[in-house]
Amino acid sequence: MVLKNKVAIVTGAGSGIGRAVAERFAREGAALTIADIDEAAGANAANAINAQGGRAYFHRADTSDPASARDAVAATVARFGTVNILVNNAAAFVFGKVEDVTPEDWQRVFGVNVIGYANMVRECLPELRKNGGGSIVNVASISAFIAQPAFVPYNTSKAAVAQLTRCLAMDLAADNIRVNGVCPGAIHTSATDNYIASLGLDPEQACADLGKDALLKRLGKPEEIAAGVLFLASDDSSFMTGANIVMDGGASID
Ligand code: NAD
């Protein structure tokens, strides 16, 4: 129970990696808010955690909207008393070559993936400072530092997330607020399934092919990333800030 008496907010916790993080945090004793734009998925995730004896609250939030981010934090404080941990995980998956991407697409991908993360940090700061510190974990991606064909907007936004983590770590260290990131490789979530479907590929074959990029020859599981997020969120990583941990089955070493 490494998160006993801690209060966490996990954005995008209605599905995939965020949901696995929320479930793991609940098992480790945290009370948590699931902040997701998808009402059905978010409520479902919270209900599942509460049915297992956890303490989860679903709050519908669009993290790219400053007012909505503020409401999500205020609702968490009203319900659980404070915030100790923020996990920024919600993402817009906008892919393409530069000529395929509209200005609106660019606004959306940066609005959710970068500005949305900053919105949540800004709104959590007063509580984290009041508590004498806290932990922020930003979910980036190996797409932050590798180029992939026709992935311009998404990869550019994820590189910005990795840099957001370093810059925040520098500015917030004096407040004892640690800021770290995880960089997953290909993980089997609905985002991966949607990407495969958008290419019209056979799901099973495409998952096997994507998995071949990893030295471990498979896709990662959301729970495997949740383990890294838990480490960074907890006091087990007390001497870490500004780090981006790669969790990719070895996909990006060559
Ligand atoms: P997912 O689609 O399963 O989950 C993303 C969740 O974010 C959804 O529940 C969605 O409703 C929510 N969301 C989207 N926009 C939102 C907004 N504006 N406000 C609040 N919630 C919003 O995706 P996933 O694969 O679990 O991805 C989670 C994180 O992991 C993302 O940051 C993604 O970039 C990163 N990541 C994923 C992979 C992968 O292979 N799946 C690899 C590397 C990094």
PDB file of C-alpha atoms and ligand atoms in Angstrom:
ATOM      1  CA  MET A   1       0.000   0.000   0.000  1.00  0.00           C
ATOM      2  CA  VAL A   2       2.610   2.559  -1.083  1.00  0.00           C
ATOM      3  CA  LEU A   3      -0.059   5.203  -1.775  1.00  0.00           C
ATOM      4  CA  LYS A   4      -1.956   4.887   1.514  1.00  0.00           C
ATOM      5  CA  ASN A   5      -3.577   8.242   2.468  1.00  0.00           C
ATOM      6  CA  LYS A   6      -2.651   9.769  -0.897  1.00  0.00           C
ATOM      7  CA  VAL A   7      -5.091  11.484  -3.233  1.00  0.00           C
ATOM      8  CA  ALA A   8      -4.418  11.225  -6.974  1.00  0.00           C
ATOM      9  CA  ILE A   9      -5.899  12.578 -10.175  1.00  0.00           C
ATOM     10  CA  VAL A  10      -5.401  10.448 -13.277  1.00  0.00           C
ATOM     11  CA  THR A  11      -6.438  12.035 -16.562  1.00  0.00           C
ATOM     12  CA  GLY A  12      -7.701   9.832 -19.375  1.00  0.00           C
ATOM     13  CA  ALA A  13      -8.273   7.023 -16.883  1.00  0.00           C
ATOM     14  CA  GLY A  14     -11.404   5.790 -18.602  1.00  0.00           C
ATOM     15  CA  SER A  15      -9.405   3.350 -20.692  1.00  0.00           C
ATOM     16  CA  GLY A  16      -6.023   1.907 -21.572  1.00  0.00           C
ATOM     17  CA  ILE A  17      -2.923   2.960 -19.647  1.00  0.00           C
ATOM     18  CA  GLY A  18      -4.796   5.536 -17.536  1.00  0.00           C
ATOM     19  CA  ARG A  19      -7.322   2.974 -16.388  1.00  0.00           C
ATOM     20  CA  ALA A  20      -4.563   0.518 -15.485  1.00  0.00           C
ATOM     21  CA  VAL A  21      -2.844   3.299 -13.498  1.00  0.00           C
ATOM     22  CA  ALA A  22      -6.095   4.118 -11.679  1.00  0.00           C
ATOM     23  CA  GLU A  23      -6.700   0.459 -10.818  1.00  0.00           C
ATOM     24  CA  ARG A  24      -3.135   0.000  -9.562  1.00  0.00           C
ATOM     25  CA  PHE A  25      -3.230   3.220  -7.522  1.00  0.00           C
ATOM     26  CA  ALA A  26      -6.515   2.138  -5.912  1.00  0.00           C
ATOM     27  CA  ARG A  27      -4.982  -1.214  -4.954  1.00  0.00           C
ATOM     28  CA  GLU A  28      -2.062   0.696  -3.417  1.00  0.00           C
ATOM     29  CA  GLY A  29      -4.432   2.654  -1.174  1.00  0.00           C
ATOM     30  CA  ALA A  30      -4.922   5.946  -3.040  1.00  0.00           C
ATOM     31  CA  ALA A  31      -8.242   7.732  -3.322  1.00  0.00           C
ATOM     32  CA  LEU A  32      -8.504   8.998  -6.855  1.00  0.00           C
ATOM     33  CA  THR A  33     -10.319  11.032  -9.421  1.00  0.00           C
ATOM     34  CA  ILE A  34     -10.713   9.638 -12.898  1.00  0.00           C
ATOM     35  CA  ALA A  35     -10.771  12.733 -15.113  1.00  0.00           C
ATOM     36  CA  ASP A  36     -11.877  11.752 -18.599  1.00  0.00           C
ATOM     37  CA  ILE A  37     -13.831  13.311 -21.432  1.00  0.00           C
ATOM     38  CA  ASP A  38     -15.595   9.992 -22.117  1.00  0.00           C
ATOM     39  CA  GLU A  39     -18.428   9.786 -19.628  1.00  0.00           C
ATOM     40  CA  ALA A  40     -19.333   6.127 -20.141  1.00  0.00           C
ATOM     41  CA  ALA A  41     -15.738   4.873 -19.999  1.00  0.00           C
ATOM     42  CA  GLY A  42     -14.838   7.039 -16.994  1.00  0.00           C
ATOM     43  CA  ALA A  43     -17.900   6.058 -14.976  1.00  0.00           C
ATOM     44  CA  ASN A  44     -17.307   2.423 -15.826  1.00  0.00           C
ATOM     45  CA  ALA A  45     -13.700   2.572 -14.626  1.00  0.00           C
ATOM     46  CA  ALA A  46     -14.692   4.262 -11.349  1.00  0.00           C
ATOM     47  CA  ASN A  47     -17.510   1.776 -10.733  1.00  0.00           C
ATOM     48  CA  ALA A  48     -15.171  -1.171 -11.318  1.00  0.00           C
ATOM     49  CA  ILE A  49     -12.630   0.202  -8.817  1.00  0.00           C
ATOM     50  CA  ASN A  50     -15.290   0.959  -6.203  1.00  0.00           C
ATOM     51  CA  ALA A  51     -16.781  -2.526  -6.639  1.00  0.00           C
ATOM     52  CA  GLN A  52     -13.339  -3.913  -5.688  1.00  0.00           C
ATOM     53  CA  GLY A  53     -13.306  -1.824  -2.485  1.00  0.00           C
ATOM     54  CA  GLY A  54     -11.293   1.099  -3.893  1.00  0.00           C
ATOM     55  CA  ARG A  55     -12.092   4.793  -3.654  1.00  0.00           C
ATOM     56  CA  ALA A  56     -12.561   6.291  -7.124  1.00  0.00           C
ATOM     57  CA  TYR A  57     -14.606   9.226  -8.311  1.00  0.00           C
ATOM     58  CA  PHE A  58     -15.343   9.967 -11.953  1.00  0.00           C
ATOM     59  CA  HIS A  59     -15.309  13.583 -13.045  1.00  0.00           C
ATOM     60  CA  ARG A  60     -16.020  14.411 -16.679  1.00  0.00           C
ATOM     61  CA  ALA A  61     -13.261  16.722 -17.809  1.00  0.00           C
ATOM     62  CA  ASP A  62     -11.755  18.039 -21.005  1.00  0.00           C
ATOM     63  CA  THR A  63      -8.221  18.761 -19.844  1.00  0.00           C
ATOM     64  CA  SER A  64      -7.561  21.016 -22.846  1.00  0.00           C
ATOM     65  CA  ASP A  65     -10.176  23.435 -21.439  1.00  0.00           C
ATOM     66  CA  PRO A  66      -8.699  25.472 -18.557  1.00  0.00           C
ATOM     67  CA  ALA A  67     -12.076  25.844 -16.805  1.00  0.00           C
ATOM     68  CA  SER A  68     -12.741  22.127 -17.032  1.00  0.00           C
ATOM     69  CA  ALA A  69      -9.274  21.328 -15.641  1.00  0.00           C
ATOM     70  CA  ARG A  70      -9.937  23.740 -12.757  1.00  0.00           C
ATOM     71  CA  ASP A  71     -13.292  22.065 -12.031  1.00  0.00           C
ATOM     72  CA  ALA A  72     -11.713  18.601 -11.982  1.00  0.00           C
ATOM     73  CA  VAL A  73      -9.174  19.663  -9.369  1.00  0.00           C
ATOM     74  CA  ALA A  74     -11.771  21.567  -7.304  1.00  0.00           C
ATOM     75  CA  ALA A  75     -14.092  18.549  -7.344  1.00  0.00           C
ATOM     76  CA  THR A  76     -11.239  16.316  -6.174  1.00  0.00           C
ATOM     77  CA  VAL A  77     -10.422  18.638  -3.282  1.00  0.00           C
ATOM     78  CA  ALA A  78     -14.119  18.851  -2.357  1.00  0.00           C
ATOM     79  CA  ARG A  79     -14.435  15.073  -2.320  1.00  0.00           C
ATOM     80  CA  PHE A  80     -11.095  13.839  -0.977  1.00  0.00           C
ATOM     81  CA  GLY A  81      -9.655  16.925   0.765  1.00  0.00           C
ATOM     82  CA  THR A  82      -6.551  17.555  -1.313  1.00  0.00           C
ATOM     83  CA  VAL A  83      -4.334  16.382  -4.189  1.00  0.00           C
ATOM     84  CA  ASN A  84      -0.948  14.689  -3.690  1.00  0.00           C
ATOM     85  CA  ILE A  85      -0.353  13.084  -7.090  1.00  0.00           C
ATOM     86  CA  LEU A  86      -1.215  14.097 -10.643  1.00  0.00           C
ATOM     87  CA  VAL A  87      -0.874  11.710 -13.562  1.00  0.00           C
ATOM     88  CA  ASN A  88      -1.201  13.464 -16.913  1.00  0.00           C
ATOM     89  CA  ASN A  89      -2.130  10.748 -19.377  1.00  0.00           C
ATOM     90  CA  ALA A  90      -5.067  11.900 -21.574  1.00  0.00           C
ATOM     91  CA  ALA A  91      -4.075  12.216 -25.210  1.00  0.00           C
ATOM     92  CA  ALA A  92      -5.332  13.116 -28.660  1.00  0.00           C
ATOM     93  CA  PHE A  93      -4.019  10.722 -31.289  1.00  0.00           C
ATOM     94  CA  VAL A  94      -3.499  12.873 -34.359  1.00  0.00           C
ATOM     95  CA  PHE A  95      -1.260  11.329 -36.981  1.00  0.00           C
ATOM     96  CA  GLY A  96      -0.226  12.195 -40.517  1.00  0.00           C
ATOM     97  CA  LYS A  97       2.349  13.884 -42.713  1.00  0.00           C
ATOM     98  CA  VAL A  98       2.645  17.637 -42.410  1.00  0.00           C
ATOM     99  CA  GLU A  99       0.522  18.250 -45.502  1.00  0.00           C
ATOM    100  CA  ASP A 100      -2.292  16.081 -44.086  1.00  0.00           C
ATOM    101  CA  VAL A 101      -2.583  17.988 -40.814  1.00  0.00           C
ATOM    102  CA  THR A 102      -4.963  20.939 -40.577  1.00  0.00           C
ATOM    103  CA  PRO A 103      -4.365  23.908 -38.276  1.00  0.00           C
ATOM    104  CA  GLU A 104      -7.315  22.637 -36.211  1.00  0.00           C
ATOM    105  CA  ASP A 105      -5.607  19.216 -35.859  1.00  0.00           C
ATOM    106  CA  TRP A 106      -2.454  20.959 -34.613  1.00  0.00           C
ATOM    107  CA  GLN A 107      -4.483  22.948 -32.078  1.00  0.00           C
ATOM    108  CA  ARG A 108      -6.195  19.776 -30.870  1.00  0.00           C
ATOM    109  CA  VAL A 109      -3.088  17.640 -30.474  1.00  0.00           C
ATOM    110  CA  PHE A 110      -1.165  20.354 -28.632  1.00  0.00           C
ATOM    111  CA  GLY A 111      -4.306  21.445 -26.764  1.00  0.00           C
ATOM    112  CA  VAL A 112      -4.772  18.024 -25.183  1.00  0.00           C
ATOM    113  CA  ASN A 113      -1.272  16.528 -25.122  1.00  0.00           C
ATOM    114  CA  VAL A 114       0.736  19.562 -24.026  1.00  0.00           C
ATOM    115  CA  ILE A 115      -1.439  22.476 -22.904  1.00  0.00           C
ATOM    116  CA  GLY A 116      -3.858  20.032 -21.240  1.00  0.00           C
ATOM    117  CA  TYR A 117      -0.976  18.654 -19.141  1.00  0.00           C
ATOM    118  CA  ALA A 118       0.099  22.198 -18.220  1.00  0.00           C
ATOM    119  CA  ASN A 119      -3.501  23.136 -17.332  1.00  0.00           C
ATOM    120  CA  MET A 120      -3.731  20.266 -14.872  1.00  0.00           C
ATOM    121  CA  VAL A 121      -0.357  21.042 -13.304  1.00  0.00           C
ATOM    122  CA  ARG A 122      -1.249  24.708 -12.837  1.00  0.00           C
ATOM    123  CA  GLU A 123      -4.556  23.864 -11.164  1.00  0.00           C
ATOM    124  CA  CYS A 124      -2.989  21.268  -8.841  1.00  0.00           C
ATOM    125  CA  LEU A 125      -0.107  23.510  -7.727  1.00  0.00           C
ATOM    126  CA  PRO A 126      -1.877  25.301  -4.845  1.00  0.00           C
ATOM    127  CA  GLU A 127      -2.786  21.965  -3.204  1.00  0.00           C
ATOM    128  CA  LEU A 128       0.643  20.414  -3.821  1.00  0.00           C
ATOM    129  CA  ARG A 129       2.333  23.475  -2.326  1.00  0.00           C
ATOM    130  CA  LYS A 130      -0.042  23.491   0.634  1.00  0.00           C
ATOM    131  CA  ASN A 131       1.008  19.881   1.285  1.00  0.00           C
ATOM    132  CA  GLY A 132       4.713  20.722   1.185  1.00  0.00           C
ATOM    133  CA  GLY A 133       5.232  18.762  -2.028  1.00  0.00           C
ATOM    134  CA  GLY A 134       3.866  16.087  -4.298  1.00  0.00           C
ATOM    135  CA  SER A 135       4.503  14.039  -7.388  1.00  0.00           C
ATOM    136  CA  ILE A 136       3.538  14.644 -11.008  1.00  0.00           C
ATOM    137  CA  VAL A 137       3.904  11.942 -13.665  1.00  0.00           C
ATOM    138  CA  ASN A 138       3.528  12.850 -17.334  1.00  0.00           C
ATOM    139  CA  VAL A 139       2.877  10.061 -19.822  1.00  0.00           C
ATOM    140  CA  ALA A 140       4.974  10.860 -22.883  1.00  0.00           C
ATOM    141  CA  SER A 141       6.058   8.163 -25.377  1.00  0.00           C
ATOM    142  CA  ILE A 142       9.119   6.869 -27.182  1.00  0.00           C
ATOM    143  CA  SER A 143       7.570   8.976 -29.954  1.00  0.00           C
ATOM    144  CA  ALA A 144       9.114  11.896 -28.017  1.00  0.00           C
ATOM    145  CA  PHE A 145      12.575  11.059 -29.350  1.00  0.00           C
ATOM    146  CA  ILE A 146      12.191   8.810 -32.405  1.00  0.00           C
ATOM    147  CA  ALA A 147      10.797   9.741 -35.809  1.00  0.00           C
ATOM    148  CA  GLN A 148       8.075   7.522 -37.268  1.00  0.00           C
ATOM    149  CA  PRO A 149       6.557   7.761 -40.749  1.00  0.00           C
ATOM    150  CA  ALA A 150       3.488  10.033 -40.960  1.00  0.00           C
ATOM    151  CA  PHE A 151       3.409  10.703 -37.197  1.00  0.00           C
ATOM    152  CA  VAL A 152       4.370  14.409 -37.305  1.00  0.00           C
ATOM    153  CA  PRO A 153       1.781  16.004 -34.978  1.00  0.00           C
ATOM    154  CA  TYR A 154       1.647  13.257 -32.344  1.00  0.00           C
ATOM    155  CA  ASN A 155       5.413  12.816 -32.086  1.00  0.00           C
ATOM    156  CA  THR A 156       6.024  16.561 -31.964  1.00  0.00           C
ATOM    157  CA  SER A 157       3.531  16.881 -29.115  1.00  0.00           C
ATOM    158  CA  LYS A 158       5.133  14.006 -27.197  1.00  0.00           C
ATOM    159  CA  ALA A 159       8.586  15.583 -27.522  1.00  0.00           C
ATOM    160  CA  ALA A 160       7.037  18.696 -25.985  1.00  0.00           C
ATOM    161  CA  VAL A 161       5.722  16.559 -23.101  1.00  0.00           C
ATOM    162  CA  ALA A 162       9.220  15.233 -22.361  1.00  0.00           C
ATOM    163  CA  GLN A 163      10.545  18.790 -22.282  1.00  0.00           C
ATOM    164  CA  LEU A 164       7.572  19.985 -20.207  1.00  0.00           C
ATOM    165  CA  THR A 165       8.592  17.371 -17.633  1.00  0.00           C
ATOM    166  CA  ARG A 166      12.186  18.630 -17.454  1.00  0.00           C
ATOM    167  CA  CYS A 167      11.217  22.319 -17.286  1.00  0.00           C
ATOM    168  CA  LEU A 168       8.560  21.724 -14.627  1.00  0.00           C
ATOM    169  CA  ALA A 169      11.003  19.628 -12.597  1.00  0.00           C
ATOM    170  CA  MET A 170      13.421  22.551 -12.586  1.00  0.00           C
ATOM    171  CA  ASP A 171      10.856  25.166 -11.574  1.00  0.00           C
ATOM    172  CA  LEU A 172       9.021  23.081  -8.978  1.00  0.00           C
ATOM    173  CA  ALA A 173      11.923  21.415  -7.160  1.00  0.00           C
ATOM    174  CA  ALA A 174      12.036  24.258  -4.638  1.00  0.00           C
ATOM    175  CA  ASP A 175       8.442  23.354  -3.703  1.00  0.00           C
ATOM    176  CA  ASN A 176       9.424  19.694  -3.223  1.00  0.00           C
ATOM    177  CA  ILE A 177       7.235  18.769  -6.187  1.00  0.00           C
ATOM    178  CA  ARG A 178       8.854  16.040  -8.257  1.00  0.00           C
ATOM    179  CA  VAL A 179       7.985  15.820 -11.954  1.00  0.00           C
ATOM    180  CA  ASN A 180       8.874  12.744 -13.983  1.00  0.00           C
ATOM    181  CA  GLY A 181       7.679  11.051 -17.135  1.00  0.00           C
ATOM    182  CA  VAL A 182       7.253   7.626 -18.668  1.00  0.00           C
ATOM    183  CA  CYS A 183       7.907   6.921 -22.339  1.00  0.00           C
ATOM    184  CA  PRO A 184       5.990   3.799 -23.339  1.00  0.00           C
ATOM    185  CA  GLY A 185       6.593   1.935 -26.565  1.00  0.00           C
ATOM    186  CA  ALA A 186       3.694   0.230 -28.352  1.00  0.00           C
ATOM    187  CA  ILE A 187       1.127  -0.835 -25.756  1.00  0.00           C
ATOM    188  CA  HIS A 188      -2.054  -2.748 -26.493  1.00  0.00           C
ATOM    189  CA  THR A 189      -4.886  -0.281 -25.778  1.00  0.00           C
ATOM    190  CA  SER A 190      -7.943   1.013 -27.613  1.00  0.00           C
ATOM    191  CA  ALA A 191      -5.731   3.740 -29.108  1.00  0.00           C
ATOM    192  CA  THR A 192      -3.587   1.027 -30.719  1.00  0.00           C
ATOM    193  CA  ASP A 193      -6.683  -0.829 -31.928  1.00  0.00           C
ATOM    194  CA  ASN A 194      -8.087   2.397 -33.421  1.00  0.00           C
ATOM    195  CA  TYR A 195      -4.806   3.091 -35.197  1.00  0.00           C
ATOM    196  CA  ILE A 196      -4.743  -0.434 -36.658  1.00  0.00           C
ATOM    197  CA  ALA A 197      -8.392  -0.103 -37.740  1.00  0.00           C
ATOM    198  CA  SER A 198      -7.664   3.274 -39.401  1.00  0.00           C
ATOM    199  CA  LEU A 199      -5.099   1.508 -41.603  1.00  0.00           C
ATOM    200  CA  GLY A 200      -7.570  -1.260 -42.444  1.00  0.00           C
ATOM    201  CA  LEU A 201      -5.186  -3.953 -41.162  1.00  0.00           C
ATOM    202  CA  ASP A 202      -6.009  -7.327 -39.692  1.00  0.00           C
ATOM    203  CA  PRO A 203      -5.954  -6.685 -35.909  1.00  0.00           C
ATOM    204  CA  GLU A 204      -4.170  -9.864 -34.838  1.00  0.00           C
ATOM    205  CA  GLN A 205      -1.505  -9.677 -37.534  1.00  0.00           C
ATOM    206  CA  ALA A 206      -0.980  -5.937 -37.005  1.00  0.00           C
ATOM    207  CA  CYS A 207      -0.484  -6.417 -33.244  1.00  0.00           C
ATOM    208  CA  ALA A 208       2.054  -9.154 -33.935  1.00  0.00           C
ATOM    209  CA  ASP A 209       3.846  -6.915 -36.459  1.00  0.00           C
ATOM    210  CA  LEU A 210       3.889  -3.919 -34.105  1.00  0.00           C
ATOM    211  CA  GLY A 211       5.230  -6.163 -31.362  1.00  0.00           C
ATOM    212  CA  LYS A 212       8.176  -7.195 -33.557  1.00  0.00           C
ATOM    213  CA  ASP A 213       9.702  -3.712 -33.086  1.00  0.00           C
ATOM    214  CA  ALA A 214      10.405  -4.581 -29.446  1.00  0.00           C
ATOM    215  CA  LEU A 215      13.351  -6.750 -28.437  1.00  0.00           C
ATOM    216  CA  LEU A 216      10.821  -8.638 -26.317  1.00  0.00           C
ATOM    217  CA  LYS A 217       8.791  -9.317 -29.504  1.00  0.00           C
ATOM    218  CA  ARG A 218       5.388  -8.283 -28.232  1.00  0.00           C
ATOM    219  CA  LEU A 219       3.195  -5.296 -27.437  1.00  0.00           C
ATOM    220  CA  GLY A 220       3.331  -4.026 -23.869  1.00  0.00           C
ATOM    221  CA  LYS A 221       0.372  -4.251 -21.512  1.00  0.00           C
ATOM    222  CA  PRO A 222      -1.176  -1.195 -19.810  1.00  0.00           C
ATOM    223  CA  GLU A 223      -0.434  -2.775 -16.413  1.00  0.00           C
ATOM    224  CA  GLU A 224       3.280  -2.829 -17.243  1.00  0.00           C
ATOM    225  CA  ILE A 225       3.260   0.935 -17.751  1.00  0.00           C
ATOM    226  CA  ALA A 226       1.138   1.422 -14.630  1.00  0.00           C
ATOM    227  CA  ALA A 227       3.959  -0.194 -12.619  1.00  0.00           C
ATOM    228  CA  GLY A 228       6.374   2.502 -13.816  1.00  0.00           C
ATOM    229  CA  VAL A 229       3.900   5.288 -13.152  1.00  0.00           C
ATOM    230  CA  LEU A 230       3.362   3.946  -9.635  1.00  0.00           C
ATOM    231  CA  PHE A 231       7.118   3.935  -8.991  1.00  0.00           C
ATOM    232  CA  LEU A 232       7.427   7.574 -10.098  1.00  0.00           C
ATOM    233  CA  ALA A 233       4.319   8.661  -8.191  1.00  0.00           C
ATOM    234  CA  SER A 234       5.389   7.032  -4.920  1.00  0.00           C
ATOM    235  CA  ASP A 235       8.162   7.805  -2.446  1.00  0.00           C
ATOM    236  CA  ASP A 236      10.103   4.856  -3.902  1.00  0.00           C
ATOM    237  CA  SER A 237      11.433   7.346  -6.478  1.00  0.00           C
ATOM    238  CA  SER A 238      12.129  10.068  -3.890  1.00  0.00           C
ATOM    239  CA  PHE A 239      15.480  11.085  -5.439  1.00  0.00           C
ATOM    240  CA  MET A 240      14.117  11.341  -8.989  1.00  0.00           C
ATOM    241  CA  THR A 241      12.875  14.441 -10.744  1.00  0.00           C
ATOM    242  CA  GLY A 242      13.053  15.532 -14.377  1.00  0.00           C
ATOM    243  CA  ALA A 243      13.521  11.934 -15.574  1.00  0.00           C
ATOM    244  CA  ASN A 244      11.788  10.286 -18.517  1.00  0.00           C
ATOM    245  CA  ILE A 245      11.766   6.512 -18.062  1.00  0.00           C
ATOM    246  CA  VAL A 246      11.660   4.441 -21.242  1.00  0.00           C
ATOM    247  CA  MET A 247       9.337   1.414 -21.019  1.00  0.00           C
ATOM    248  CA  ASP A 248       9.303  -0.075 -24.495  1.00  0.00           C
ATOM    249  CA  GLY A 249      10.505  -3.665 -24.406  1.00  0.00           C
ATOM    250  CA  GLY A 250      13.762  -2.438 -25.922  1.00  0.00           C
ATOM    251  CA  ALA A 251      12.137  -1.074 -29.089  1.00  0.00           C
ATOM    252  CA  SER A 252      14.074   2.200 -29.204  1.00  0.00           C
ATOM    253  CA  ILE A 253      17.641   1.142 -28.419  1.00  0.00           C
ATOM    254  CA  ASP A 254      18.701   0.800 -32.057  1.00  0.00           C
TER     255      ASP A 254
HETATM  256  P1  NAD B   1      -6.650   5.371 -24.770  1.00  0.00           P
HETATM  257  O1  NAD B   1      -7.285   5.933 -25.977  1.00  0.00           O
HETATM  258  O2  NAD B   1      -6.931   3.962 -24.391  1.00  0.00           O
HETATM  259  O3  NAD B   1      -6.993   6.302 -23.515  1.00  0.00           O
HETATM  260  C1  NAD B   1      -6.925   7.692 -23.595  1.00  0.00           C
HETATM  261  C2  NAD B   1      -8.021   8.273 -22.710  1.00  0.00           C
HETATM  262  O4  NAD B   1      -7.884   9.704 -22.720  1.00  0.00           O
HETATM  263  C3  NAD B   1      -9.443   7.949 -23.187  1.00  0.00           C
HETATM  264  O5  NAD B   1     -10.198   7.420 -22.122  1.00  0.00           O
HETATM  265  C4  NAD B   1      -9.972   9.300 -23.652  1.00  0.00           C
HETATM  266  O6  NAD B   1     -11.377   9.446 -23.480  1.00  0.00           O
HETATM  267  C5  NAD B   1      -9.193  10.259 -22.765  1.00  0.00           C
HETATM  268  N1  NAD B   1      -9.137  11.626 -23.299  1.00  0.00           N
HETATM  269  C6  NAD B   1      -8.857  11.999 -24.576  1.00  0.00           C
HETATM  270  N2  NAD B   1      -8.893  13.331 -24.683  1.00  0.00           N
HETATM  271  C7  NAD B   1      -9.211  13.827 -23.454  1.00  0.00           C
HETATM  272  C8  NAD B   1      -9.380  15.134 -22.932  1.00  0.00           C
HETATM  273  N3  NAD B   1      -9.283  16.224 -23.700  1.00  0.00           N
HETATM  274  N4  NAD B   1      -9.674  15.277 -21.607  1.00  0.00           N
HETATM  275  C9  NAD B   1      -9.791  14.178 -20.818  1.00  0.00           C
HETATM  276  N5  NAD B   1      -9.655  12.924 -21.272  1.00  0.00           N
HETATM  277  C10 NAD B   1      -9.359  12.746 -22.563  1.00  0.00           C
HETATM  278  O7  NAD B   1      -5.073   5.615 -24.962  1.00  0.00           O
HETATM  279  P2  NAD B   1      -3.787   4.937 -24.302  1.00  0.00           P
HETATM  280  O8  NAD B   1      -3.120   4.142 -25.343  1.00  0.00           O
HETATM  281  O9  NAD B   1      -4.125   4.324 -22.996  1.00  0.00           O
HETATM  282  O10 NAD B   1      -2.887   6.240 -24.082  1.00  0.00           O
HETATM  283  C11 NAD B   1      -2.649   6.801 -22.797  1.00  0.00           C
HETATM  284  C12 NAD B   1      -1.380   7.607 -22.840  1.00  0.00           C
HETATM  285  O11 NAD B   1      -0.285   6.756 -23.192  1.00  0.00           O
HETATM  286  C13 NAD B   1      -1.369   8.732 -23.876  1.00  0.00           C
HETATM  287  O12 NAD B   1      -0.719   9.851 -23.336  1.00  0.00           O
HETATM  288  C14 NAD B   1      -0.582   8.143 -25.025  1.00  0.00           C
HETATM  289  O13 NAD B   1       0.005   9.136 -25.822  1.00  0.00           O
HETATM  290  C15 NAD B   1       0.427   7.329 -24.263  1.00  0.00           C
HETATM  291  N6  NAD B   1       1.070   6.277 -25.040  1.00  0.00           N
HETATM  292  C16 NAD B   1       0.354   5.252 -25.550  1.00  0.00           C
HETATM  293  C17 NAD B   1       1.009   4.271 -26.286  1.00  0.00           C
HETATM  294  C18 NAD B   1       0.289   3.103 -26.886  1.00  0.00           C
HETATM  295  O14 NAD B   1       0.928   2.345 -27.659  1.00  0.00           O
HETATM  296  N7  NAD B   1      -0.993   2.887 -26.592  1.00  0.00           N
HETATM  297  C19 NAD B   1       2.378   4.360 -26.499  1.00  0.00           C
HETATM  298  C20 NAD B   1       3.082   5.422 -25.959  1.00  0.00           C
HETATM  299  C21 NAD B   1       2.411   6.389 -25.228  1.00  0.00           C
END
